[in-house]
Short mmCIF file of C-alpha atoms and ligand atoms in Angstrom, two decimals:
data_model
loop_
_atom_site.label_atom_id
_atom_site.label_comp_id
_atom_site.label_asym_id
_atom_site.label_seq_id
_atom_site.Cartn_x
_atom_site.Cartn_y
_atom_site.Cartn_z
CA MET A 797 0.00 0.00 0.00
CA SER A 798 1.30 3.49 -0.83
CA ALA A 799 2.06 6.05 1.87
CA ILE A 800 -0.40 8.80 2.68
CA ARG A 801 0.96 12.01 1.20
CA ILE A 802 1.36 14.98 3.55
CA ASP A 803 0.56 17.81 1.16
CA GLY A 804 2.52 20.92 2.18
CA ASN A 805 0.65 23.14 -0.27
CA VAL A 806 -2.76 22.24 1.15
CA LEU A 807 -1.65 22.66 4.77
CA ALA A 808 0.19 25.91 3.96
CA GLU A 809 -2.96 27.31 2.38
CA LYS A 810 -4.97 26.47 5.49
CA VAL A 811 -2.45 28.04 7.90
CA ARG A 812 -1.95 31.10 5.67
CA GLY A 813 -5.72 31.66 5.71
CA ARG A 814 -5.57 31.91 9.51
CA ILE A 815 -2.55 34.21 9.30
CA ALA A 816 -4.32 36.50 6.82
CA THR A 817 -7.26 36.81 9.22
CA ASP A 818 -4.92 37.75 12.08
CA VAL A 819 -3.05 40.23 9.86
CA ALA A 820 -6.35 41.90 8.96
CA ALA A 821 -7.21 42.20 12.67
CA LEU A 822 -3.82 43.79 13.42
CA LYS A 823 -4.21 46.17 10.49
CA ALA A 824 -7.58 47.27 11.87
CA ARG A 825 -5.62 48.37 14.94
CA GLY A 826 -3.21 50.34 12.72
CA ILE A 827 -0.33 47.83 12.65
CA THR A 828 0.78 46.23 9.36
CA PRO A 829 3.26 43.40 9.99
CA GLY A 830 6.39 44.14 7.97
CA LEU A 831 9.22 41.86 6.82
CA ALA A 832 12.57 43.02 5.44
CA VAL A 833 14.43 40.53 3.27
CA ILE A 834 18.12 41.07 2.50
CA LEU A 835 19.71 39.30 -0.45
CA LEU A 836 23.37 39.61 -1.37
CA GLY A 837 24.47 38.54 -4.82
CA ASP A 838 22.56 36.95 -7.65
CA SER A 839 22.37 33.22 -6.91
CA PRO A 840 19.41 31.99 -8.97
CA ALA A 841 18.16 29.68 -6.17
CA SER A 842 18.29 32.46 -3.54
CA GLN A 843 16.50 34.83 -5.90
CA VAL A 844 13.66 32.33 -6.28
CA TYR A 845 13.46 31.83 -2.49
CA VAL A 846 13.30 35.57 -1.69
CA ARG A 847 10.82 36.22 -4.48
CA ASN A 848 8.54 33.52 -3.03
CA LYS A 849 8.89 34.94 0.48
CA VAL A 850 8.06 38.48 -0.61
CA ALA A 851 5.09 37.29 -2.69
CA ALA A 852 3.79 35.23 0.24
CA CYS A 853 3.85 38.34 2.47
CA GLY A 854 1.71 40.25 -0.03
CA LYS A 855 -0.85 37.44 -0.22
CA VAL A 856 -1.55 37.53 3.53
CA GLY A 857 -1.63 41.35 3.60
CA MET A 858 1.81 41.92 5.11
CA HIS A 859 4.20 44.66 4.11
CA SER A 860 7.60 43.54 2.80
CA VAL A 861 10.76 45.22 1.56
CA LEU A 862 13.42 43.45 -0.47
CA HIS A 863 16.96 44.83 -0.15
CA LYS A 864 18.93 43.43 -3.10
CA LEU A 865 22.61 44.19 -2.64
CA PRO A 866 25.58 43.36 -4.86
CA ALA A 867 27.71 40.34 -3.89
CA GLU A 868 30.65 42.64 -3.17
CA THR A 869 28.76 44.56 -0.45
CA THR A 870 31.07 44.86 2.57
CA GLU A 871 30.20 43.42 5.96
CA THR A 872 30.20 46.97 7.39
CA GLU A 873 27.61 48.06 4.83
CA LEU A 874 25.47 45.01 5.51
CA LEU A 875 25.64 45.53 9.28
CA ALA A 876 24.68 49.20 8.82
CA LEU A 877 21.57 48.15 6.87
CA ILE A 878 20.64 45.60 9.54
CA ASN A 879 21.10 48.20 12.28
CA SER A 880 18.79 50.62 10.48
CA LEU A 881 16.13 47.90 10.07
CA ASN A 882 16.50 46.95 13.75
CA VAL A 883 15.16 50.39 14.68
CA ASP A 884 12.66 50.78 11.83
CA PRO A 885 9.18 50.68 13.42
CA THR A 886 7.54 49.54 10.15
CA ILE A 887 9.69 46.40 10.07
CA HIS A 888 8.87 43.61 12.54
CA GLY A 889 10.92 40.82 11.00
CA ILE A 890 14.34 40.76 9.33
CA LEU A 891 15.62 37.91 7.20
CA VAL A 892 19.11 37.67 5.70
CA GLN A 893 19.03 35.11 2.90
CA LEU A 894 21.75 32.47 3.26
CA PRO A 895 24.27 31.52 2.06
CA LEU A 896 26.22 34.78 2.24
CA PRO A 897 29.26 35.54 0.07
CA LYS A 898 32.49 34.12 1.52
CA HIS A 899 33.94 37.48 2.65
CA ILE A 900 31.05 38.00 5.10
CA HIS A 901 31.04 36.42 8.57
CA GLU A 902 27.66 34.69 8.75
CA LYS A 903 27.65 34.40 12.52
CA GLN A 904 28.30 38.11 13.04
CA VAL A 905 25.53 39.03 10.61
CA LEU A 906 22.95 36.68 12.17
CA GLU A 907 23.80 37.99 15.64
CA ALA A 908 23.39 41.59 14.42
CA VAL A 909 19.68 41.07 13.72
CA ALA A 910 17.72 42.18 16.79
CA ALA A 911 16.56 39.02 18.58
CA ASN A 912 12.97 40.31 18.66
CA LYS A 913 13.01 40.72 14.85
CA ASP A 914 14.86 37.45 14.15
CA VAL A 915 11.99 35.70 12.34
CA ASP A 916 14.37 33.07 10.95
CA GLY A 917 15.17 31.96 14.51
CA PHE A 918 18.92 31.89 13.86
CA HIS A 919 20.05 34.33 16.61
CA ALA A 920 21.86 32.58 19.48
CA GLU A 921 19.33 34.02 21.93
CA ASN A 922 16.45 32.37 20.06
CA VAL A 923 18.37 29.13 19.60
CA GLY A 924 19.03 29.08 23.36
CA ALA A 925 15.37 29.79 24.14
CA LEU A 926 14.38 26.77 22.06
CA MET A 927 16.99 24.64 23.82
CA ILE A 928 15.54 25.39 27.27
CA GLY A 929 12.01 24.70 26.05
CA GLU A 930 10.84 28.33 25.98
CA PRO A 931 10.82 28.96 22.22
CA ARG A 932 10.45 32.53 20.94
CA PHE A 933 11.32 32.37 17.25
CA VAL A 934 11.92 28.86 15.92
CA SER A 935 13.74 28.16 12.67
CA CYS A 936 11.03 28.04 10.00
CA THR A 937 11.77 24.69 8.32
CA PRO A 938 11.67 22.53 11.47
CA ALA A 939 8.67 24.51 12.73
CA GLY A 940 6.91 23.70 9.44
CA CYS A 941 7.74 20.01 9.84
CA MET A 942 6.17 20.02 13.31
CA GLU A 943 3.00 21.60 11.87
CA MET A 944 2.86 18.72 9.40
CA LEU A 945 3.12 16.19 12.22
CA LYS A 946 0.38 17.99 14.17
CA ASP A 947 -1.81 17.95 11.08
CA ILE A 948 -1.68 14.14 10.94
CA GLY A 949 -2.56 13.89 14.62
CA MET A 950 0.99 13.49 15.90
CA ALA A 951 1.34 16.49 18.20
CA ASP A 952 2.45 14.35 21.14
CA LEU A 953 5.19 11.91 20.23
CA ARG A 954 5.43 10.10 23.56
CA GLY A 955 6.69 6.56 22.98
CA LYS A 956 7.83 7.33 19.42
CA HIS A 957 11.40 7.18 18.18
CA ALA A 958 12.33 10.07 15.88
CA VAL A 959 15.51 9.95 13.82
CA VAL A 960 16.83 13.15 12.25
CA VAL A 961 19.46 12.75 9.54
CA GLY A 962 21.46 16.00 9.46
CA ARG A 963 22.71 18.28 12.23
CA SER A 964 22.81 21.74 10.70
CA ASN A 965 22.01 24.74 12.88
CA ILE A 966 19.08 25.73 10.69
CA VAL A 967 17.38 22.34 10.23
CA GLY A 968 18.77 19.24 11.95
CA LYS A 969 19.48 20.58 15.44
CA PRO A 970 16.31 22.67 15.94
CA MET A 971 14.27 19.82 14.42
CA ALA A 972 15.68 17.40 16.99
CA MET A 973 14.93 19.84 19.79
CA LEU A 974 11.31 20.33 18.69
CA LEU A 975 10.79 16.57 18.45
CA LEU A 976 12.25 16.21 21.93
CA HIS A 977 9.91 18.88 23.31
CA ALA A 978 7.04 16.92 21.71
CA ASN A 979 8.16 13.96 23.88
CA ALA A 980 9.79 11.84 21.15
CA THR A 981 12.93 9.86 21.86
CA VAL A 982 15.34 11.46 19.44
CA THR A 983 18.43 10.28 17.58
CA ILE A 984 20.48 12.71 15.50
CA CYS A 985 22.52 11.16 12.67
CA HIS A 986 25.25 12.79 10.58
CA SER A 987 28.17 11.94 8.34
CA GLY A 988 29.98 10.25 11.24
CA THR A 989 27.12 7.90 12.11
CA ALA A 990 27.90 4.19 11.82
CA ASP A 991 25.30 2.01 10.07
CA LEU A 992 22.96 4.85 9.20
CA ALA A 993 20.47 2.47 7.57
CA ALA A 994 20.03 0.53 10.82
CA MET A 995 19.50 3.78 12.74
CA CYS A 996 16.93 5.00 10.25
CA ARG A 997 15.06 1.69 10.32
CA GLN A 998 14.34 2.27 14.03
CA ALA A 999 12.49 5.49 13.26
CA ASP A 1000 8.77 5.91 13.72
CA ILE A 1001 9.40 9.42 12.42
CA LEU A 1002 12.28 9.89 10.01
CA VAL A 1003 13.37 13.41 9.04
CA ALA A 1004 15.84 13.67 6.16
CA ALA A 1005 17.86 16.91 6.02
CA VAL A 1006 21.02 15.80 4.26
CA GLY A 1007 21.17 17.67 0.96
CA LYS A 1008 21.77 14.53 -1.12
CA PRO A 1009 19.28 13.50 -3.80
CA ARG A 1010 17.32 10.32 -3.05
CA PHE A 1011 19.75 9.44 -0.25
CA ILE A 1012 17.16 7.73 1.96
CA THR A 1013 16.24 4.48 0.25
CA ALA A 1014 13.36 2.10 0.96
CA ASP A 1015 15.56 -0.35 2.91
CA MET A 1016 16.29 2.46 5.43
CA VAL A 1017 12.62 2.95 6.31
CA LYS A 1018 10.55 1.05 8.87
CA PRO A 1019 7.22 -0.05 7.37
CA GLY A 1020 4.54 2.47 8.29
CA ALA A 1021 6.96 5.20 9.41
CA VAL A 1022 6.26 8.91 8.94
CA VAL A 1023 8.94 10.22 6.57
CA ILE A 1024 9.56 13.96 6.28
CA ASP A 1025 11.77 15.00 3.40
CA VAL A 1026 13.41 18.38 3.96
CA GLY A 1027 15.89 18.09 1.09
CA ILE A 1028 15.74 20.28 -1.99
CA ASN A 1029 18.19 19.09 -4.62
CA ARG A 1030 18.38 20.08 -8.28
CA LEU A 1031 19.35 17.11 -10.46
CA PRO A 1032 21.87 17.77 -13.23
CA GLU A 1033 20.43 18.51 -16.69
CA SER A 1034 21.67 15.07 -17.82
CA GLU A 1035 19.23 13.55 -15.29
CA GLY A 1036 16.31 15.80 -16.17
CA GLY A 1037 17.22 18.89 -14.10
CA LYS A 1038 14.22 18.51 -11.80
CA LEU A 1039 13.94 19.13 -8.05
CA VAL A 1040 14.07 16.07 -5.82
CA GLY A 1041 14.27 15.54 -2.09
CA ASP A 1042 16.66 13.56 0.08
CA VAL A 1043 14.25 10.61 -0.04
CA ASP A 1044 13.89 8.15 -2.89
CA PHE A 1045 10.21 9.02 -3.18
CA GLY A 1046 8.99 6.25 -5.49
CA ALA A 1047 10.47 3.37 -3.50
CA VAL A 1048 9.94 4.83 0.00
CA ASN A 1049 6.33 5.56 -0.93
CA GLU A 1050 5.73 1.79 -0.92
CA VAL A 1051 7.10 1.33 2.63
CA ALA A 1052 6.29 4.49 4.62
CA GLY A 1053 2.95 5.22 6.27
CA TYR A 1054 3.13 8.96 5.56
CA LEU A 1055 5.47 10.82 3.22
CA THR A 1056 6.06 14.44 2.23
CA PRO A 1057 6.64 15.15 -1.48
CA VAL A 1058 9.32 17.41 -3.00
CA PRO A 1059 8.36 19.90 -4.26
CA GLY A 1060 5.10 20.68 -2.46
CA GLY A 1061 6.02 19.35 0.98
CA VAL A 1062 8.20 21.06 3.56
CA GLY A 1063 9.05 24.02 1.25
CA PRO A 1064 5.64 25.76 1.38
CA MET A 1065 5.44 25.15 5.13
CA THR A 1066 8.83 26.85 5.65
CA ILE A 1067 7.53 30.06 4.07
CA THR A 1068 4.30 29.75 6.04
CA MET A 1069 6.24 29.61 9.31
CA LEU A 1070 8.16 32.71 8.24
CA LEU A 1071 4.83 34.51 7.89
CA GLN A 1072 3.73 33.14 11.25
CA ASN A 1073 6.94 34.36 12.91
CA THR A 1074 6.56 37.81 11.33
CA LEU A 1075 2.99 38.01 12.60
CA THR A 1076 4.15 36.95 16.07
CA ALA A 1077 6.90 39.59 15.96
CA ALA A 1078 4.41 42.30 15.03
CA ASN A 1079 2.08 41.20 17.83
CA ARG A 1080 4.90 41.30 20.37
CA GLN A 1081 6.32 44.62 19.23
P1 NDP B 2005 23.76 21.10 5.55
O1 NDP B 2005 24.64 20.81 4.39
O2 NDP B 2005 24.07 22.26 6.43
O3 NDP B 2005 23.70 19.81 6.48
C1 NDP B 2005 23.61 18.52 5.94
C2 NDP B 2005 23.71 17.51 7.05
O4 NDP B 2005 23.66 16.23 6.46
C3 NDP B 2005 25.00 17.59 7.84
O5 NDP B 2005 24.74 17.56 9.22
C4 NDP B 2005 25.78 16.37 7.39
O6 NDP B 2005 26.57 15.79 8.40
C5 NDP B 2005 24.67 15.42 7.03
N1 NDP B 2005 25.17 14.44 6.08
C6 NDP B 2005 25.83 14.66 4.92
N2 NDP B 2005 26.18 13.49 4.33
C7 NDP B 2005 25.73 12.50 5.15
C8 NDP B 2005 25.81 11.10 5.12
N3 NDP B 2005 26.41 10.45 4.12
N4 NDP B 2005 25.26 10.40 6.13
C9 NDP B 2005 24.65 11.03 7.16
N5 NDP B 2005 24.55 12.38 7.26
C10 NDP B 2005 25.09 13.11 6.26
O7 NDP B 2005 22.30 21.19 4.98
P2 NDP B 2005 20.95 21.89 5.56
O8 NDP B 2005 20.60 21.32 6.86
O9 NDP B 2005 21.07 23.35 5.41
O10 NDP B 2005 19.91 21.41 4.44
C11 NDP B 2005 19.64 20.04 4.22
C12 NDP B 2005 18.76 19.92 3.01
O11 NDP B 2005 17.54 20.58 3.26
C13 NDP B 2005 19.30 20.56 1.73
O12 NDP B 2005 18.87 19.80 0.63
C14 NDP B 2005 18.63 21.92 1.69
O13 NDP B 2005 18.50 22.42 0.38
C15 NDP B 2005 17.28 21.57 2.27
N6 NDP B 2005 16.58 22.67 2.90
C16 NDP B 2005 15.26 22.78 2.62
C17 NDP B 2005 14.51 23.75 3.19
C18 NDP B 2005 13.06 23.79 2.88
O14 NDP B 2005 12.43 24.81 3.06
N7 NDP B 2005 12.45 22.67 2.46
C19 NDP B 2005 15.11 24.75 4.07
C20 NDP B 2005 16.49 24.51 4.39
C21 NDP B 2005 17.19 23.49 3.80
P3 NDP B 2005 27.87 16.50 9.03
O15 NDP B 2005 27.35 17.55 9.97
O16 NDP B 2005 28.58 15.41 9.72
O17 NDP B 2005 28.63 17.09 7.87
#
């Protein structure tokens, strides 16, 4: 039997409807939630991401400003822009699109964003708050994955084993922390994990955030498991050039109980959580 598909587009639409209602209520009180997006350079993938984020803001009635800067912008110039946005009362959320050009210190830039406007949840203060179980702004991708679990009736994961493949600061680690707070028993795997397949096969919930096309194969999945595919990988033109996830969708579809597609899975939920965080920021400010 094929897995039940967790449709990120459908869920995103539902959550964005609620956000739009809340935005309208805030606007009636004279506050328009505002997001500033900063993009350095002209990476085609980043341009698509920021365009989607800005468009999503407009659709729920939020104000957004896109600051497109040349790749050679200095760190001092970038920090000056962030500082001005930190004190701009029309801007409630600030997002610096990653990756940044090599001459810029990512950590310094992420720490420069005021913690109460850090809608990406990358500031150390927000990461720490998540760690101690008092989340303020949570990284959007893992937050979106948790919404997907809630939507299939898995808000409380007591007794479940969750395995996260990947330990990045923006996906793997916050994902593991959220699963832990939802009472799952959590294993984090990475490139140094021995017998990854055996680890993955123990998972009732398997989250793949590796960045390798079709890396999770059917033999790595426990029958009936919930599989969340965070990966977004562009195949080379010689293989069709299409977007695929970290999960071998066709084969895993025959083993898993639930599965997220790529595209149309975690991606739309990530943007939705960005909108949610911006709304929360506006409410708090
Ligand atoms: P990173 O490259 O920062 O992290 C990848 C992780 O995978 C690392 O922790 C790495 O381990 C681990 N890994 C790599 N190779 C293996 C292996 N052979 N076995 C086990 N673990 C391995 O990626 P991100 O976390 O930023 O992103 C992961 C994927 O998710 C990418 O495809 C990215 O495009 C996508 N993504 C999607 C988003 C969305 O909205 N859907 C948002 C953000 C990311 P180690 O630490 O040991 O090197």
